[in-house]
XYZ file of N, CA and C in Angstrom:
168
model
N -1.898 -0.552 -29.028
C -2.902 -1.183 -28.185
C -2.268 -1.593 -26.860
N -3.067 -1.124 -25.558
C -2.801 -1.562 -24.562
C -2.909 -3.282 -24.224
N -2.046 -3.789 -23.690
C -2.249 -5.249 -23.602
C -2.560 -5.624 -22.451
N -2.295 -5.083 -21.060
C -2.665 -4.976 -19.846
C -2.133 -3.494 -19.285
N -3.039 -3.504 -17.814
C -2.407 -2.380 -17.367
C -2.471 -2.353 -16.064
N -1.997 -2.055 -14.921
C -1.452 -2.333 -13.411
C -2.266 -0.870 -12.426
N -3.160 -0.928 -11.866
C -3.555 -0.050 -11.199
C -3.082 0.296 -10.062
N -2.503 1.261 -9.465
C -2.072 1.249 -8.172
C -3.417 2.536 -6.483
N -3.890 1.551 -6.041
C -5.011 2.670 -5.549
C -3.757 2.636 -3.924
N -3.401 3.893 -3.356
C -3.320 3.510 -1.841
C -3.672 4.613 -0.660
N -3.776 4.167 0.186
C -4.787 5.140 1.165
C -3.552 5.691 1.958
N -3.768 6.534 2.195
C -2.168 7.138 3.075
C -2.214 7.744 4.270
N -3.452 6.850 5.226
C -3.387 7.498 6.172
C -2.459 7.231 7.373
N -2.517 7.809 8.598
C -1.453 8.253 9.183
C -1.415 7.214 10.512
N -2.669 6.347 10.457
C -2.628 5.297 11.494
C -2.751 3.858 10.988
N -3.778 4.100 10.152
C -3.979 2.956 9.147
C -3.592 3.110 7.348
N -2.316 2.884 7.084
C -1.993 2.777 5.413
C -2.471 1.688 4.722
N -2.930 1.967 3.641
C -2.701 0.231 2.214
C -2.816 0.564 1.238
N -2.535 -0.369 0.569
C -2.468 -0.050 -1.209
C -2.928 -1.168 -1.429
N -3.700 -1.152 -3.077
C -4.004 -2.260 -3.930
C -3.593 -2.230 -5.040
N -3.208 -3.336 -5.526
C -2.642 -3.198 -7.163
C -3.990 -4.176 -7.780
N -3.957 -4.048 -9.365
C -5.323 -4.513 -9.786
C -4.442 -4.498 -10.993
N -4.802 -5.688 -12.114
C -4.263 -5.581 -12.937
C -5.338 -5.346 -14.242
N -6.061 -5.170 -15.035
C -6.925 -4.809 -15.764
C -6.037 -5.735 -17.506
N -6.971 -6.661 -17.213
C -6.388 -7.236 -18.877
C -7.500 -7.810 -19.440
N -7.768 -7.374 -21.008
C -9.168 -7.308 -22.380
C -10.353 -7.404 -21.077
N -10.359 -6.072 -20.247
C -11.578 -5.858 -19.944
C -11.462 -6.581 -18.637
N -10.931 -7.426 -18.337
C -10.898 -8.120 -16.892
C -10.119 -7.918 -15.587
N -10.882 -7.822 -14.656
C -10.087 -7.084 -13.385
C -9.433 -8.505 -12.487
N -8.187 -8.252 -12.093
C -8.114 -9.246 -11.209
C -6.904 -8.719 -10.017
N -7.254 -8.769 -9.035
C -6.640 -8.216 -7.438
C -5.050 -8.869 -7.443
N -4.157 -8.399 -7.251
C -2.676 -8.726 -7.653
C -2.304 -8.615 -6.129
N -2.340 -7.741 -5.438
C -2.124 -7.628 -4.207
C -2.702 -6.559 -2.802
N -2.922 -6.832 -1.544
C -3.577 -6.004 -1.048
C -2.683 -6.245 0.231
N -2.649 -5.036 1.113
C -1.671 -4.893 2.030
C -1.963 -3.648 2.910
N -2.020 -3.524 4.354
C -2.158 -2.333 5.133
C -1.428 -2.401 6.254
N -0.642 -1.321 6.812
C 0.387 -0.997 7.659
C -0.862 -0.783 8.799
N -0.957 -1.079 10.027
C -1.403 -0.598 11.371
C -0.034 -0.259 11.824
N -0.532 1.589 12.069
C 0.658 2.406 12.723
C 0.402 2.743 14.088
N -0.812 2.694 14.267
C -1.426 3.752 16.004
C -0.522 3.164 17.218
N 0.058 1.859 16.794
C 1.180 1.753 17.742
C 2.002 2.815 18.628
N 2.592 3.372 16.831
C 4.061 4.204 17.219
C 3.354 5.665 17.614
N 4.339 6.596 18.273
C 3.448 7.548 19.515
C 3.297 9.182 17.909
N 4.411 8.637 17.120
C 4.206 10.102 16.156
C 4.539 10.121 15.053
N 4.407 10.833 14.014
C 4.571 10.746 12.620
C 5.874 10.780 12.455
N 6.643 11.051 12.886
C 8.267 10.883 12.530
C 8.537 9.018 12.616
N 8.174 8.766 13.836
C 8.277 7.163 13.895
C 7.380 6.131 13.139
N 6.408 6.772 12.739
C 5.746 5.953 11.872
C 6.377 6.278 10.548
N 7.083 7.228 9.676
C 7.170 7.297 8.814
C 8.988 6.211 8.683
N 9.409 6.385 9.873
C 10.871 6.152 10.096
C 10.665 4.139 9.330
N 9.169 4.084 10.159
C 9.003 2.437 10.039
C 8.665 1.491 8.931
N 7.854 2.696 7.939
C 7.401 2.763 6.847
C 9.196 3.067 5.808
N 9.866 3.933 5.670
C 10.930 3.599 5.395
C 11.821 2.335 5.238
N 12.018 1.987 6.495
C 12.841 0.561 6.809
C 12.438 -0.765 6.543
N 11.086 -0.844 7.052
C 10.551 -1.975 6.688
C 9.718 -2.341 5.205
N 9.206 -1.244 4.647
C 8.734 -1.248 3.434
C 9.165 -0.417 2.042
């Protein structure tokens, strides 16, 4: 029997990223954490990914 279980949903886009974790326990949902990178800053996908590396 499962006793809980940890969902991971995350969006991977290329200006705006996030993920959510959700934890699912006897049937009940509850939000664990939510978080999104604003990238449109940096000028290209090498530097956004460079930033995403280092900092996260």
């Amino acid at each position: 029997m499962i006793a809980e279980k940890i969902i991971l949903g995350i969006d991977p886009g290329t200006t705006v990223m996030g993920f959510g974790l959700i934890s699912v326990k006897k049937g009940k949902m509850e939000m664990i954490a939510l978080h999104e990178l604003i990238l449109k800053k940096y000028p290209n996908h090498e530097t956004k990914l460079k930033y995403i590396f280092e900092k996260h």
